[in-house]
Amino acid sequence: MARAAAPAGCVFCAIVAGDAEADRVLEDDDFVAFLDQRPVFKGHLLLVPREHVVTLPDLPAPLRDPFLAHAQRLATAVVDALGAQGSFVAMNNVVSQSVPHLHLHVVPRTKGDGLRGFFWPRHRYDDLAERAAYAARLRAALS
C-alpha cells in the first residue's frame, strides 16, 4: 500500500521532527507519545508513528505490534500516574480525524464520567495545573 507524503503543515510531523514544542512522555525510534495541546483534547495522550502514516491500514506490518504495545503501556500509565480508574483508547479515522496523521488517543477515565471522559481532565485534575507536571507524572510511570 502506498504511503502518503507528509503534507505541509502536519502538526504531528512538526512535533515528531522537533519543529513544534510538545510535552513528550514516551519516544523511541518508531513512535512518539505526547500530550495533546488542542483545547478540546486537553489531557489526552497521543501516540503517533514518526513516519507520516495516514491510517492504521497504512502502518507497516513490523510497526503494528509495537504500536499496540505502546498503546497498552500508555493506557496503564494514566491509571498508575494519575489515579484514574481506567482509560479510554480511540484511534483516528479518515472521516473525522482532525490531523491526517495516524494517531491514537489515550484518555484517563473515572467512574461515572460517561462519554464526557473523552474530554478529560476536568475539575478532578485541576490541581495538576501545568502540563509539564502532568507529563512528568506520566513519564515516571512509563520508566
Short mmCIF file of N, CA and C in Angstrom, two decimals:
data_model
loop_
_atom_site.label_atom_id
_atom_site.label_comp_id
_atom_site.label_asym_id
_atom_site.label_seq_id
_atom_site.Cartn_x
_atom_site.Cartn_y
_atom_site.Cartn_z
N MET A 1 0.85 -1.17 0.00
CA MET A 1 0.00 0.00 0.00
C MET A 1 0.90 1.24 0.00
N ALA A 2 0.64 2.17 -0.87
CA ALA A 2 1.47 3.38 -0.97
C ALA A 2 1.20 4.31 0.21
N ARG A 3 2.26 4.87 0.73
CA ARG A 3 2.14 5.80 1.85
C ARG A 3 2.06 7.23 1.33
N ALA A 4 1.25 8.02 2.01
CA ALA A 4 1.12 9.42 1.64
C ALA A 4 2.35 10.18 2.11
N ALA A 5 2.76 11.13 1.32
CA ALA A 5 3.85 12.02 1.74
C ALA A 5 3.32 12.92 2.85
N ALA A 6 4.20 13.30 3.75
CA ALA A 6 3.78 14.19 4.83
C ALA A 6 3.32 15.51 4.24
N PRO A 7 2.08 15.90 4.54
CA PRO A 7 1.59 17.17 4.00
C PRO A 7 2.26 18.34 4.70
N ALA A 8 2.44 19.41 3.97
CA ALA A 8 2.99 20.63 4.58
C ALA A 8 2.04 21.06 5.68
N GLY A 9 2.59 21.41 6.81
CA GLY A 9 1.76 21.89 7.90
C GLY A 9 1.18 20.81 8.79
N CYS A 10 1.59 19.55 8.64
CA CYS A 10 1.10 18.49 9.53
C CYS A 10 1.67 18.75 10.92
N VAL A 11 0.81 19.10 11.86
CA VAL A 11 1.26 19.48 13.19
C VAL A 11 1.96 18.32 13.90
N PHE A 12 1.52 17.10 13.68
CA PHE A 12 2.15 15.96 14.34
C PHE A 12 3.53 15.67 13.76
N CYS A 13 3.68 15.84 12.45
CA CYS A 13 5.01 15.68 11.84
C CYS A 13 5.97 16.72 12.40
N ALA A 14 5.48 17.94 12.63
CA ALA A 14 6.31 19.00 13.19
C ALA A 14 6.75 18.66 14.61
N ILE A 15 5.87 18.04 15.39
CA ILE A 15 6.23 17.62 16.74
C ILE A 15 7.26 16.51 16.69
N VAL A 16 7.03 15.51 15.83
CA VAL A 16 7.98 14.40 15.69
C VAL A 16 9.36 14.91 15.30
N ALA A 17 9.40 15.87 14.38
CA ALA A 17 10.68 16.41 13.90
C ALA A 17 11.34 17.35 14.91
N GLY A 18 10.61 17.74 15.94
CA GLY A 18 11.16 18.67 16.92
C GLY A 18 10.99 20.12 16.51
N ASP A 19 10.22 20.37 15.45
CA ASP A 19 9.99 21.73 14.98
C ASP A 19 8.87 22.42 15.75
N ALA A 20 8.07 21.65 16.48
CA ALA A 20 7.00 22.21 17.30
C ALA A 20 7.15 21.62 18.70
N GLU A 21 6.85 22.44 19.69
CA GLU A 21 7.01 22.02 21.07
C GLU A 21 5.87 21.10 21.49
N ALA A 22 6.20 20.11 22.32
CA ALA A 22 5.19 19.21 22.86
C ALA A 22 5.73 18.60 24.14
N ASP A 23 4.83 18.26 25.04
CA ASP A 23 5.21 17.57 26.27
C ASP A 23 5.26 16.08 25.97
N ARG A 24 6.46 15.61 25.63
CA ARG A 24 6.65 14.20 25.26
C ARG A 24 6.70 13.35 26.52
N VAL A 25 6.05 12.19 26.45
CA VAL A 25 6.08 11.28 27.60
C VAL A 25 6.76 9.96 27.27
N LEU A 26 6.83 9.62 25.98
CA LEU A 26 7.42 8.35 25.56
C LEU A 26 7.90 8.52 24.13
N GLU A 27 9.10 8.05 23.84
CA GLU A 27 9.55 8.06 22.45
C GLU A 27 10.60 6.99 22.24
N ASP A 28 10.61 6.47 21.02
CA ASP A 28 11.63 5.53 20.59
C ASP A 28 11.90 5.79 19.12
N ASP A 29 12.58 4.88 18.46
CA ASP A 29 12.94 5.09 17.05
C ASP A 29 11.74 5.17 16.12
N ASP A 30 10.61 4.58 16.54
CA ASP A 30 9.46 4.49 15.64
C ASP A 30 8.24 5.31 16.05
N PHE A 31 8.14 5.66 17.34
CA PHE A 31 6.93 6.31 17.84
C PHE A 31 7.25 7.44 18.81
N VAL A 32 6.30 8.36 18.92
CA VAL A 32 6.38 9.44 19.90
C VAL A 32 5.00 9.54 20.55
N ALA A 33 4.99 9.69 21.88
CA ALA A 33 3.74 9.93 22.60
C ALA A 33 3.89 11.26 23.34
N PHE A 34 2.85 12.08 23.25
CA PHE A 34 2.91 13.42 23.83
C PHE A 34 1.51 13.86 24.24
N LEU A 35 1.44 14.93 25.04
CA LEU A 35 0.16 15.47 25.44
C LEU A 35 -0.42 16.30 24.30
N ASP A 36 -1.69 16.09 24.05
CA ASP A 36 -2.38 16.88 23.03
C ASP A 36 -2.60 18.27 23.58
N GLN A 37 -2.21 19.29 22.84
CA GLN A 37 -2.36 20.67 23.30
C GLN A 37 -3.59 21.36 22.73
N ARG A 38 -4.31 20.69 21.85
CA ARG A 38 -5.52 21.29 21.30
C ARG A 38 -6.55 21.42 22.42
N PRO A 39 -7.20 22.57 22.56
CA PRO A 39 -8.06 22.82 23.72
C PRO A 39 -9.12 21.75 24.00
N VAL A 40 -9.80 21.27 22.99
CA VAL A 40 -10.88 20.31 23.22
C VAL A 40 -10.33 18.95 23.65
N PHE A 41 -9.06 18.68 23.39
CA PHE A 41 -8.46 17.39 23.73
C PHE A 41 -7.51 17.47 24.92
N LYS A 42 -7.65 18.51 25.72
CA LYS A 42 -6.79 18.71 26.88
C LYS A 42 -6.72 17.43 27.72
N GLY A 43 -5.50 17.00 28.03
CA GLY A 43 -5.31 15.83 28.86
C GLY A 43 -5.18 14.53 28.09
N HIS A 44 -5.45 14.54 26.79
CA HIS A 44 -5.28 13.32 26.01
C HIS A 44 -3.80 13.09 25.77
N LEU A 45 -3.42 11.83 25.77
CA LEU A 45 -2.09 11.44 25.31
C LEU A 45 -2.26 10.99 23.88
N LEU A 46 -1.35 11.39 23.03
CA LEU A 46 -1.40 10.95 21.63
C LEU A 46 -0.18 10.10 21.34
N LEU A 47 -0.39 9.01 20.65
CA LEU A 47 0.69 8.16 20.18
C LEU A 47 0.69 8.25 18.66
N VAL A 48 1.84 8.64 18.08
CA VAL A 48 1.94 8.76 16.63
C VAL A 48 3.20 8.07 16.14
N PRO A 49 3.13 7.47 14.95
CA PRO A 49 4.37 6.96 14.35
C PRO A 49 5.23 8.13 13.89
N ARG A 50 6.54 7.96 13.97
CA ARG A 50 7.45 9.02 13.49
C ARG A 50 7.26 9.24 11.99
N GLU A 51 7.05 8.16 11.28
CA GLU A 51 6.79 8.25 9.83
C GLU A 51 5.37 8.75 9.63
N HIS A 52 5.17 9.61 8.64
CA HIS A 52 3.81 10.08 8.36
C HIS A 52 3.01 8.94 7.75
N VAL A 53 2.07 8.43 8.53
CA VAL A 53 1.17 7.35 8.11
C VAL A 53 -0.23 7.89 8.32
N VAL A 54 -1.09 7.73 7.34
CA VAL A 54 -2.41 8.35 7.42
C VAL A 54 -3.40 7.54 8.26
N THR A 55 -3.51 6.24 8.01
CA THR A 55 -4.46 5.41 8.74
C THR A 55 -3.80 4.10 9.17
N LEU A 56 -4.45 3.39 10.07
CA LEU A 56 -3.91 2.13 10.59
C LEU A 56 -3.59 1.12 9.48
N PRO A 57 -4.43 0.96 8.46
CA PRO A 57 -4.07 0.01 7.40
C PRO A 57 -2.76 0.37 6.68
N ASP A 58 -2.37 1.64 6.74
CA ASP A 58 -1.12 2.07 6.09
C ASP A 58 0.11 1.83 6.96
N LEU A 59 -0.09 1.49 8.23
CA LEU A 59 1.04 1.28 9.13
C LEU A 59 1.80 0.04 8.70
N PRO A 60 3.12 0.14 8.50
CA PRO A 60 3.89 -1.04 8.09
C PRO A 60 3.73 -2.18 9.09
N ALA A 61 3.64 -3.40 8.58
CA ALA A 61 3.41 -4.58 9.42
C ALA A 61 4.36 -4.68 10.62
N PRO A 62 5.67 -4.41 10.45
CA PRO A 62 6.56 -4.54 11.61
C PRO A 62 6.28 -3.54 12.74
N LEU A 63 5.49 -2.50 12.46
CA LEU A 63 5.20 -1.50 13.48
C LEU A 63 3.85 -1.72 14.17
N ARG A 64 3.05 -2.64 13.66
CA ARG A 64 1.70 -2.82 14.21
C ARG A 64 1.72 -3.31 15.65
N ASP A 65 2.47 -4.35 15.94
CA ASP A 65 2.52 -4.86 17.32
C ASP A 65 3.13 -3.84 18.27
N PRO A 66 4.25 -3.19 17.91
CA PRO A 66 4.80 -2.17 18.81
C PRO A 66 3.83 -1.00 19.04
N PHE A 67 3.06 -0.63 18.04
CA PHE A 67 2.09 0.45 18.17
C PHE A 67 1.05 0.10 19.25
N LEU A 68 0.52 -1.11 19.16
CA LEU A 68 -0.48 -1.53 20.14
C LEU A 68 0.13 -1.76 21.51
N ALA A 69 1.37 -2.23 21.56
CA ALA A 69 2.05 -2.41 22.84
C ALA A 69 2.26 -1.07 23.54
N HIS A 70 2.64 -0.05 22.78
CA HIS A 70 2.79 1.29 23.35
C HIS A 70 1.44 1.82 23.84
N ALA A 71 0.39 1.55 23.09
CA ALA A 71 -0.95 1.99 23.50
C ALA A 71 -1.31 1.36 24.84
N GLN A 72 -0.98 0.10 25.01
CA GLN A 72 -1.27 -0.59 26.27
C GLN A 72 -0.45 0.02 27.41
N ARG A 73 0.81 0.32 27.18
CA ARG A 73 1.65 0.95 28.20
C ARG A 73 1.09 2.31 28.61
N LEU A 74 0.67 3.11 27.63
CA LEU A 74 0.12 4.44 27.93
C LEU A 74 -1.20 4.33 28.69
N ALA A 75 -2.04 3.37 28.31
CA ALA A 75 -3.31 3.18 29.00
C ALA A 75 -3.10 2.80 30.46
N THR A 76 -2.08 2.01 30.72
CA THR A 76 -1.74 1.63 32.09
C THR A 76 -1.15 2.82 32.85
N ALA A 77 -0.34 3.61 32.17
CA ALA A 77 0.33 4.75 32.83
C ALA A 77 -0.66 5.79 33.31
N VAL A 78 -1.74 6.03 32.58
CA VAL A 78 -2.69 7.05 33.04
C VAL A 78 -3.36 6.62 34.34
N VAL A 79 -3.52 5.31 34.52
CA VAL A 79 -4.08 4.81 35.78
C VAL A 79 -3.04 4.94 36.89
N ASP A 80 -1.82 4.47 36.62
CA ASP A 80 -0.77 4.48 37.63
C ASP A 80 -0.33 5.90 38.01
N ALA A 81 -0.22 6.78 37.05
CA ALA A 81 0.33 8.12 37.31
C ALA A 81 -0.71 9.11 37.80
N LEU A 82 -1.93 8.97 37.32
CA LEU A 82 -2.93 10.00 37.59
C LEU A 82 -4.03 9.55 38.55
N GLY A 83 -4.02 8.28 38.92
CA GLY A 83 -5.06 7.79 39.80
C GLY A 83 -6.40 7.62 39.11
N ALA A 84 -6.40 7.58 37.79
CA ALA A 84 -7.64 7.36 37.05
C ALA A 84 -8.11 5.93 37.30
N GLN A 85 -9.39 5.71 37.14
CA GLN A 85 -9.92 4.37 37.36
C GLN A 85 -9.85 3.51 36.11
N GLY A 86 -9.50 4.10 35.01
CA GLY A 86 -9.39 3.37 33.76
C GLY A 86 -8.91 4.30 32.68
N SER A 87 -8.95 3.81 31.46
CA SER A 87 -8.53 4.65 30.34
C SER A 87 -9.38 4.31 29.13
N PHE A 88 -9.50 5.29 28.27
CA PHE A 88 -10.26 5.16 27.03
C PHE A 88 -9.27 5.33 25.89
N VAL A 89 -9.28 4.41 24.94
CA VAL A 89 -8.36 4.48 23.82
C VAL A 89 -9.17 4.59 22.53
N ALA A 90 -8.83 5.57 21.70
CA ALA A 90 -9.54 5.77 20.44
C ALA A 90 -8.55 6.01 19.32
N MET A 91 -8.79 5.40 18.19
CA MET A 91 -7.94 5.57 17.01
C MET A 91 -8.59 6.60 16.10
N ASN A 92 -7.76 7.36 15.40
CA ASN A 92 -8.32 8.29 14.42
C ASN A 92 -8.91 7.51 13.25
N ASN A 93 -9.69 8.20 12.45
CA ASN A 93 -10.18 7.58 11.22
C ASN A 93 -10.25 8.62 10.13
N VAL A 94 -10.40 8.16 8.91
CA VAL A 94 -10.34 9.05 7.75
C VAL A 94 -11.46 10.09 7.77
N VAL A 95 -12.64 9.73 8.26
CA VAL A 95 -13.78 10.62 8.20
C VAL A 95 -13.67 11.78 9.19
N SER A 96 -13.30 11.50 10.44
CA SER A 96 -13.38 12.54 11.45
C SER A 96 -12.03 13.01 12.00
N GLN A 97 -10.95 12.52 11.46
CA GLN A 97 -9.67 12.94 12.02
C GLN A 97 -9.44 14.44 11.81
N SER A 98 -8.82 15.06 12.81
CA SER A 98 -8.54 16.48 12.70
C SER A 98 -7.14 16.73 12.17
N VAL A 99 -6.29 15.72 12.22
CA VAL A 99 -4.95 15.81 11.65
C VAL A 99 -4.74 14.54 10.83
N PRO A 100 -4.35 14.65 9.56
CA PRO A 100 -4.21 13.46 8.70
C PRO A 100 -2.90 12.71 8.96
N HIS A 101 -2.72 12.27 10.19
CA HIS A 101 -1.55 11.51 10.61
C HIS A 101 -2.07 10.50 11.61
N LEU A 102 -1.80 9.23 11.41
CA LEU A 102 -2.29 8.20 12.31
C LEU A 102 -1.99 8.60 13.75
N HIS A 103 -3.00 8.63 14.59
CA HIS A 103 -2.79 8.92 16.00
C HIS A 103 -3.81 8.18 16.85
N LEU A 104 -3.33 7.79 18.00
CA LEU A 104 -4.15 7.06 18.93
C LEU A 104 -4.27 7.91 20.20
N HIS A 105 -5.50 8.14 20.65
CA HIS A 105 -5.76 8.91 21.87
C HIS A 105 -5.83 7.95 23.05
N VAL A 106 -5.19 8.31 24.14
CA VAL A 106 -5.36 7.59 25.40
C VAL A 106 -5.84 8.62 26.41
N VAL A 107 -7.02 8.38 27.00
CA VAL A 107 -7.67 9.35 27.86
C VAL A 107 -7.97 8.73 29.22
N PRO A 108 -7.57 9.40 30.32
CA PRO A 108 -7.93 8.89 31.65
C PRO A 108 -9.45 8.90 31.82
N ARG A 109 -9.95 7.92 32.54
CA ARG A 109 -11.39 7.83 32.81
C ARG A 109 -11.63 7.71 34.30
N THR A 110 -12.80 8.10 34.74
CA THR A 110 -13.21 7.91 36.12
C THR A 110 -14.62 7.33 36.13
N LYS A 111 -14.95 6.64 37.19
CA LYS A 111 -16.26 6.01 37.28
C LYS A 111 -17.35 7.06 37.13
N GLY A 112 -18.29 6.78 36.25
CA GLY A 112 -19.44 7.66 36.10
C GLY A 112 -19.24 8.85 35.18
N ASP A 113 -18.07 8.97 34.54
CA ASP A 113 -17.90 10.15 33.69
C ASP A 113 -18.55 9.99 32.32
N GLY A 114 -18.99 8.78 31.99
CA GLY A 114 -19.68 8.56 30.73
C GLY A 114 -18.86 9.03 29.55
N LEU A 115 -19.53 9.48 28.52
CA LEU A 115 -18.82 9.93 27.32
C LEU A 115 -18.05 11.22 27.56
N ARG A 116 -18.40 11.94 28.63
CA ARG A 116 -17.65 13.16 28.95
C ARG A 116 -16.17 12.85 29.19
N GLY A 117 -15.87 11.61 29.56
CA GLY A 117 -14.48 11.23 29.81
C GLY A 117 -13.59 11.43 28.61
N PHE A 118 -14.18 11.51 27.43
CA PHE A 118 -13.38 11.71 26.22
C PHE A 118 -12.71 13.07 26.23
N PHE A 119 -13.24 14.02 27.01
CA PHE A 119 -12.68 15.37 27.06
C PHE A 119 -11.99 15.63 28.40
N TRP A 120 -11.38 14.66 28.94
CA TRP A 120 -10.68 14.74 30.23
C TRP A 120 -9.42 15.54 30.11
N PRO A 121 -8.76 16.00 31.18
CA PRO A 121 -9.29 16.01 32.54
C PRO A 121 -10.18 17.22 32.78
N ARG A 122 -11.12 17.06 33.65
CA ARG A 122 -11.97 18.18 34.06
C ARG A 122 -11.51 18.63 35.45
N HIS A 123 -12.42 19.09 36.27
CA HIS A 123 -12.05 19.63 37.58
C HIS A 123 -11.33 18.62 38.47
N ARG A 124 -11.49 17.34 38.25
CA ARG A 124 -10.85 16.34 39.09
C ARG A 124 -9.33 16.46 39.07
N TYR A 125 -8.77 16.99 37.98
CA TYR A 125 -7.33 17.08 37.86
C TYR A 125 -6.84 18.52 37.72
N ASP A 126 -7.65 19.47 38.16
CA ASP A 126 -7.23 20.87 38.11
C ASP A 126 -5.99 21.12 38.95
N ASP A 127 -5.77 20.32 39.99
CA ASP A 127 -4.63 20.53 40.85
C ASP A 127 -3.30 20.23 40.14
N LEU A 128 -3.35 19.57 38.99
CA LEU A 128 -2.12 19.32 38.23
C LEU A 128 -1.66 20.58 37.51
N ALA A 129 -2.58 21.50 37.31
CA ALA A 129 -2.32 22.82 36.72
C ALA A 129 -1.44 22.82 35.48
N GLU A 130 -0.19 22.54 35.60
CA GLU A 130 0.73 22.66 34.48
C GLU A 130 0.82 21.36 33.68
N ARG A 131 0.85 21.50 32.36
CA ARG A 131 1.04 20.32 31.51
C ARG A 131 2.34 19.61 31.84
N ALA A 132 3.37 20.38 32.19
CA ALA A 132 4.68 19.78 32.48
C ALA A 132 4.60 18.81 33.66
N ALA A 133 3.83 19.18 34.68
CA ALA A 133 3.67 18.30 35.84
C ALA A 133 2.90 17.04 35.46
N TYR A 134 1.88 17.21 34.65
CA TYR A 134 1.06 16.10 34.15
C TYR A 134 1.95 15.15 33.35
N ALA A 135 2.75 15.70 32.46
CA ALA A 135 3.65 14.88 31.63
C ALA A 135 4.70 14.19 32.48
N ALA A 136 5.24 14.89 33.47
CA ALA A 136 6.27 14.31 34.33
C ALA A 136 5.74 13.10 35.07
N ARG A 137 4.52 13.17 35.55
CA ARG A 137 3.93 12.02 36.25
C ARG A 137 3.76 10.84 35.30
N LEU A 138 3.37 11.11 34.08
CA LEU A 138 3.22 10.03 33.11
C LEU A 138 4.57 9.42 32.73
N ARG A 139 5.58 10.29 32.52
CA ARG A 139 6.93 9.78 32.20
C ARG A 139 7.45 8.89 33.32
N ALA A 140 7.22 9.29 34.55
CA ALA A 140 7.68 8.49 35.69
C ALA A 140 7.01 7.12 35.72
N ALA A 141 5.73 7.07 35.40
CA ALA A 141 5.01 5.80 35.37
C ALA A 141 5.46 4.91 34.22
N LEU A 142 5.98 5.52 33.18
CA LEU A 142 6.42 4.76 32.00
C LEU A 142 7.88 4.29 32.09
N SER A 143 8.62 4.84 33.05
CA SER A 143 10.05 4.47 33.13
C SER A 143 10.28 3.19 33.90
#
